[in-house]
Tab-separated table of C-alpha atoms in Angstrom:
chain	number	residue	atom	x	y	z
K	1	MET	CA	20.253	18.233	-9.980
K	2	THR	CA	16.547	17.639	-8.604
K	3	ASN	CA	16.607	16.678	-5.167
K	4	SER	CA	14.333	13.820	-4.047
K	5	TYR	CA	13.068	13.289	-0.779
K	6	TYR	CA	11.580	10.108	0.914
K	7	ALA	CA	8.731	9.823	3.296
K	8	PRO	CA	7.024	6.816	4.809
K	9	GLN	CA	3.565	5.753	3.496
K	10	GLY	CA	2.496	3.448	6.518
K	11	GLY	CA	0.755	0.531	5.817
K	12	HIS	CA	1.248	-3.090	7.301
K	13	PRO	CA	3.422	-5.960	6.098
K	14	GLY	CA	1.775	-8.900	5.326
K	15	GLN	CA	2.425	-12.388	7.564
K	16	GLU	CA	4.763	-13.558	4.687
K	17	GLN	CA	7.421	-10.833	5.630
K	18	LEU	CA	9.940	-12.011	8.176
K	19	LEU	CA	10.477	-10.155	11.168
K	20	THR	CA	14.269	-9.852	11.109
K	21	ASP	CA	14.846	-6.015	10.189
K	22	ARG	CA	17.704	-3.464	11.084
K	23	ALA	CA	16.381	-1.702	14.360
K	24	VAL	CA	19.315	-0.924	16.781
K	25	PHE	CA	18.882	0.578	20.079
K	26	THR	CA	21.955	1.012	21.858
K	27	GLU	CA	23.224	3.567	24.500
K	28	ALA	CA	25.995	5.019	22.245
K	29	TYR	CA	23.542	5.434	18.827
K	30	ALA	CA	19.968	4.071	17.428
K	31	VAL	CA	18.836	3.221	14.228
K	32	ILE	CA	15.114	3.149	13.339
K	33	PRO	CA	14.719	1.503	9.715
K	34	ARG	CA	11.683	2.326	7.310
K	35	GLY	CA	10.469	-0.240	7.943
K	36	THR	CA	9.278	-0.204	11.334
K	37	MET	CA	6.838	3.318	10.252
K	38	ARG	CA	4.033	1.766	9.829
K	39	ASP	CA	0.467	2.466	10.763
K	40	ILE	CA	0.780	0.751	14.336
K	41	VAL	CA	3.706	3.052	15.720
K	42	THR	CA	1.603	6.425	14.982
K	43	SER	CA	0.522	9.208	17.296
K	44	PHE	CA	-1.686	11.364	17.543
K	45	LEU	CA	-1.505	15.411	19.002
K	46	PRO	CA	-3.821	17.946	20.489
K	47	PHE	CA	-5.930	20.284	18.523
K	48	TRP	CA	-4.094	18.603	14.974
K	49	ASP	CA	-6.789	17.849	12.728
K	50	ALA	CA	-6.708	14.998	9.964
K	51	THR	CA	-3.383	14.526	11.147
K	52	ARG	CA	-1.240	11.690	12.254
K	53	LEU	CA	2.592	11.689	13.143
K	54	TRP	CA	5.800	8.916	13.769
K	55	VAL	CA	7.946	10.156	16.778
K	56	ILE	CA	11.163	9.441	15.803
K	57	ALA	CA	12.993	11.065	19.086
K	58	ARG	CA	12.032	12.247	21.996
K	59	PRO	CA	14.022	13.309	24.789
K	60	MET	CA	14.497	10.480	27.999
K	61	SER	CA	17.162	8.844	29.762
K	62	GLY	CA	19.175	7.043	27.014
K	63	PHE	CA	18.098	8.540	23.946
K	64	ALA	CA	17.391	11.958	22.774
K	65	GLU	CA	18.537	14.890	25.454
K	66	THR	CA	18.019	17.826	23.900
K	67	PHE	CA	14.927	18.089	21.357
K	68	SER	CA	12.460	15.563	19.945
K	69	HIS	CA	11.805	14.571	15.840
K	70	TYR	CA	8.390	13.812	14.249
K	71	ILE	CA	7.284	13.198	10.720
K	72	MET	CA	4.017	14.401	10.330
K	73	GLU	CA	1.515	13.138	7.886
K	74	VAL	CA	-1.672	15.620	7.371
K	75	GLN	CA	-4.654	14.841	5.411
K	76	PRO	CA	-6.160	17.178	2.968
K	77	GLY	CA	-8.189	20.045	4.944
K	78	GLY	CA	-6.051	18.872	7.977
K	79	GLY	CA	-3.353	21.015	10.240
K	80	SER	CA	-3.665	23.010	13.075
K	81	ASP	CA	-4.213	26.262	14.026
K	82	ARG	CA	-3.001	25.737	18.027
K	83	PRO	CA	0.151	23.289	16.352
K	84	GLU	CA	2.184	23.670	19.734
K	85	THR	CA	0.885	24.003	23.291
K	86	ASP	CA	4.721	24.500	24.689
K	87	ALA	CA	5.971	28.375	24.671
K	88	ARG	CA	9.416	27.563	25.552
K	89	ALA	CA	9.825	25.424	22.011
K	90	GLU	CA	11.333	26.711	18.631
K	91	ALA	CA	10.580	24.655	15.831
K	92	VAL	CA	12.165	23.591	12.056
K	93	LEU	CA	9.895	22.299	9.415
K	94	PHE	CA	11.422	20.799	6.086
K	95	VAL	CA	8.363	19.832	3.844
K	96	VAL	CA	9.199	16.181	2.051
K	97	GLU	CA	5.696	15.544	0.166
K	98	GLY	CA	2.823	18.175	-0.714
K	99	GLU	CA	2.269	21.584	0.174
K	100	ALA	CA	2.207	22.853	3.271
K	101	THR	CA	0.032	26.420	3.839
K	102	LEU	CA	2.180	27.624	6.992
K	103	THR	CA	0.617	31.128	8.506
K	104	VAL	CA	3.016	32.968	10.874
K	105	GLU	CA	2.822	36.190	12.701
K	106	GLY	CA	-0.158	37.207	10.261
K	107	GLN	CA	1.856	36.163	7.212
K	108	THR	CA	0.670	33.193	4.899
K	109	HIS	CA	3.503	31.254	3.053
K	110	LYS	CA	3.315	28.031	1.051
K	111	LEU	CA	5.802	25.154	1.595
K	112	LYS	CA	6.518	22.683	-1.139
K	113	PRO	CA	9.225	19.926	-1.119
K	114	GLY	CA	12.458	21.060	0.101
K	115	GLY	CA	10.832	24.244	1.954
K	116	TYR	CA	12.251	25.163	5.655
K	117	ALA	CA	10.593	27.235	8.235
K	118	TYR	CA	12.494	28.111	11.619
K	119	LEU	CA	10.029	29.286	14.072
K	120	PRO	CA	10.925	30.856	16.990
K	121	PRO	CA	9.418	30.059	20.561
K	122	SER	CA	5.891	31.406	21.701
K	123	GLY	CA	5.504	32.568	17.536
K	124	ASN	CA	2.136	32.450	16.405
K	125	TRP	CA	1.668	29.992	13.507
K	126	ALA	CA	-0.889	27.406	12.287
K	127	LEU	CA	-0.496	25.426	9.474
K	128	ARG	CA	-3.139	23.857	7.481
K	129	ASN	CA	-2.958	21.121	4.160
K	130	ARG	CA	-4.993	22.927	1.500
K	131	GLY	CA	-3.580	20.552	-1.496
K	132	ASP	CA	-5.661	17.465	-2.868
K	133	GLY	CA	-2.602	15.133	-1.466
K	134	ALA	CA	-1.238	14.073	1.841
K	135	LEU	CA	1.517	16.227	3.184
K	136	ARG	CA	4.284	15.387	5.421
K	137	PHE	CA	6.932	16.954	6.930
K	138	HIS	CA	9.993	16.882	9.590
K	139	TRP	CA	8.923	18.806	12.326
K	140	ILE	CA	12.179	18.937	15.008
K	141	ARG	CA	11.241	20.963	18.458
K	142	LYS	CA	13.720	22.269	21.007
K	143	ALA	CA	13.351	23.722	24.489
K	144	TYR	CA	15.397	27.363	23.401
K	145	GLN	CA	18.291	28.318	25.380
K	146	ALA	CA	18.023	32.453	25.908
K	147	VAL	CA	21.314	33.835	26.546
K	148	GLU	CA	20.751	37.780	28.554
K	149	GLY	CA	22.256	39.847	25.696
K	150	LEU	CA	21.190	37.863	22.630
K	151	ASP	CA	18.069	38.673	20.632
K	152	THR	CA	15.740	35.680	19.709
K	153	PRO	CA	16.066	34.483	16.365
K	154	ASP	CA	13.964	35.835	13.591
K	155	VAL	CA	11.135	33.679	11.415
K	156	LEU	CA	13.010	31.890	8.209
K	157	ILE	CA	10.859	30.743	5.377
K	158	LEU	CA	13.702	28.965	2.610
K	159	ASN	CA	13.699	26.135	0.203
K	160	GLU	CA	16.862	24.263	-0.024
K	161	ASN	CA	16.304	23.813	-3.825
K	162	ASP	CA	16.973	28.078	-3.709
K	163	ILE	CA	20.339	27.632	-1.540
K	164	THR	CA	24.031	26.360	-2.894
K	165	PRO	CA	25.421	23.881	-0.994
K	166	THR	CA	28.841	24.142	0.794
K	167	PRO	CA	31.030	21.661	0.036
K	168	MET	CA	33.610	20.684	3.229
K	169	PRO	CA	37.151	21.873	2.539
K	170	GLY	CA	39.299	19.583	0.553
K	171	THR	CA	36.519	17.255	-0.543
K	172	GLU	CA	35.692	18.647	-4.572
K	173	GLY	CA	32.327	19.067	-3.735
K	174	LYS	CA	31.617	15.345	-3.054
K	175	TRP	CA	30.484	16.216	0.458
K	176	ALA	CA	28.739	19.364	1.220
K	177	THR	CA	26.139	20.739	3.368
K	178	THR	CA	22.779	23.220	2.698
K	179	ARG	CA	22.525	25.575	5.813
K	180	PHE	CA	19.598	27.741	6.383
K	181	VAL	CA	21.271	29.294	9.118
K	182	ASP	CA	24.165	31.779	9.131
K	183	PRO	CA	26.531	29.178	11.526
K	184	SER	CA	28.010	32.745	12.960
K	185	ASP	CA	24.790	33.903	14.115
K	186	LEU	CA	24.637	32.893	18.085
K	187	ARG	CA	21.186	33.323	18.390
K	188	HIS	CA	20.416	30.165	17.263
K	189	ASP	CA	21.187	27.004	19.532
K	190	MET	CA	20.355	24.424	16.738
K	191	HIS	CA	20.714	23.947	13.395
K	192	VAL	CA	18.903	21.733	11.001
K	193	THR	CA	20.905	21.446	7.737
K	194	VAL	CA	20.713	18.871	4.433
K	195	VAL	CA	24.137	17.011	4.105
K	196	THR	CA	24.832	15.123	0.463
K	197	PHE	CA	27.417	13.083	-0.349
K	198	GLU	CA	28.532	11.709	-3.788
K	199	PRO	CA	28.797	7.984	-4.579
K	200	GLY	CA	32.089	7.279	-3.203
K	201	ALA	CA	32.652	10.397	-0.363
K	202	VAL	CA	33.226	9.926	2.885
K	203	ILE	CA	33.838	11.161	6.219
K	204	PRO	CA	37.173	9.901	6.207
K	205	PHE	CA	37.751	10.160	10.024
K	206	LEU	CA	35.394	9.505	13.003
K	207	GLU	CA	33.987	12.555	14.434
K	208	THR	CA	33.624	12.653	17.711
K	209	HIS	CA	32.261	15.078	19.436
K	210	VAL	CA	29.879	17.139	21.799
K	211	MET	CA	26.846	17.801	19.670
K	212	GLU	CA	24.173	15.248	19.839
K	213	HIS	CA	22.890	14.125	16.544
K	214	GLY	CA	19.435	13.268	14.324
K	215	LEU	CA	20.084	11.861	11.247
K	216	TYR	CA	16.665	11.472	8.603
K	217	VAL	CA	18.373	9.819	5.186
K	218	LEU	CA	16.200	12.014	2.311
K	219	GLU	CA	17.650	9.554	-0.386
K	220	GLY	CA	20.493	7.431	-1.094
K	221	LYS	CA	22.074	4.278	0.885
K	222	ALA	CA	25.319	4.138	2.597
K	223	ALA	CA	27.602	2.002	5.047
K	224	TYR	CA	27.564	4.625	8.478
K	225	ARG	CA	29.883	3.919	11.278
K	226	LEU	CA	27.899	4.070	14.449
K	227	ASN	CA	30.317	3.846	17.876
K	228	THR	CA	32.234	0.435	17.445
K	229	ASP	CA	29.395	-1.159	14.290
K	230	TRP	CA	29.061	-0.564	10.948
K	231	VAL	CA	25.344	-0.400	9.649
K	232	GLU	CA	23.560	-0.112	6.524
K	233	VAL	CA	21.355	2.876	5.754
K	234	GLU	CA	19.070	3.542	3.126
K	235	ALA	CA	16.357	6.275	2.553
K	236	GLY	CA	13.706	6.317	4.848
K	237	ASP	CA	16.111	5.389	7.863
K	238	TYR	CA	16.452	7.721	11.037
K	239	MET	CA	19.722	7.389	13.312
K	240	TRP	CA	20.724	9.053	16.656
K	241	LEU	CA	23.872	9.693	17.465
K	242	ARG	CA	24.171	10.510	21.443
K	243	ALA	CA	27.140	13.099	22.313
K	244	PHE	CA	30.527	11.992	21.493
K	245	CYS	CA	29.383	8.560	19.779
K	246	PRO	CA	32.359	8.597	17.438
K	247	GLN	CA	30.582	8.777	13.209
K	248	ALA	CA	31.912	8.393	9.869
K	249	CYS	CA	30.461	7.337	6.585
K	250	TYR	CA	30.992	5.766	3.256
K	251	ALA	CA	28.178	6.875	0.574
K	252	GLY	CA	28.280	3.790	-1.744
K	253	GLY	CA	26.370	4.758	-4.541
K	254	PRO	CA	24.709	4.106	-7.267
K	255	GLY	CA	23.648	7.627	-6.653
K	256	ARG	CA	23.695	10.445	-3.746
K	257	PHE	CA	23.478	9.682	-0.240
K	258	ARG	CA	21.480	12.744	1.665
K	259	TYR	CA	20.395	13.106	5.201
K	260	LEU	CA	18.399	15.976	7.072
K	261	LEU	CA	20.822	16.617	9.987
K	262	TYR	CA	19.937	18.146	13.638
K	263	LYS	CA	22.500	19.030	16.285
K	264	ASP	CA	22.830	21.227	18.922
K	265	VAL	CA	25.236	24.334	18.867
K	266	ASN	CA	26.201	27.511	20.525
K	267	ARG	CA	25.716	27.300	24.201
K	268	HIS	CA	27.619	26.716	27.289
K	269	MET	CA	27.838	23.331	28.779
K	270	THR	CA	24.978	22.551	31.605
K	271	LEU	CA	26.392	21.913	34.997
């Protein structure tokens, strides 16, 4: 089945539109609907040409603690030869529209929709849009937590279309995860995966766990339980869930429900 990826286009709603929307910000979770990702809320970064971005998560009190999450929009000819200014930052890139030319450690790669790159801290990388249309991709950043005796992870260049999703046990493949990193590889302190639910599939219990989550809906729609509330989400929406926020979902259809998922893993709790 061909994978579909929603990407924000910006623009601005007309004056005839009601301002009521589904945006929610609480101590336990946040929902940032796709309708909020307009021109007026974009940001810019040093050393990036012909590029704007939506910042949908950042470390701050009462919000994301371990990561930042950008949706990048790069016009033809744009990009950066000095994309990252923090030597501690590791990154995952995930392309949803267009084609990225990524150069890392002297090797050049083409990332098309579904393309994934893991970039370790202190890496030497650059990214350009050599195509004719806009390039849109997710950029998830985290300060890498080094552990004595563990090497830094290697660069990974993959595409989700080349990976067979791993079904959750007992679900007959109705709930599956596309993994880019071996879960047993303890060098990694974050996982970014794609989670897929077939119509009618559910998370049949309230997950309550230590991992912080960021979820960007790539495709479809669902009813999501966040803490004590049910919210409706669709392609282009973003959810942030703090550690231990109860969570579950029901994918009502008619098509698949898919999201890009961040979580922090494999490290002792800071005391």
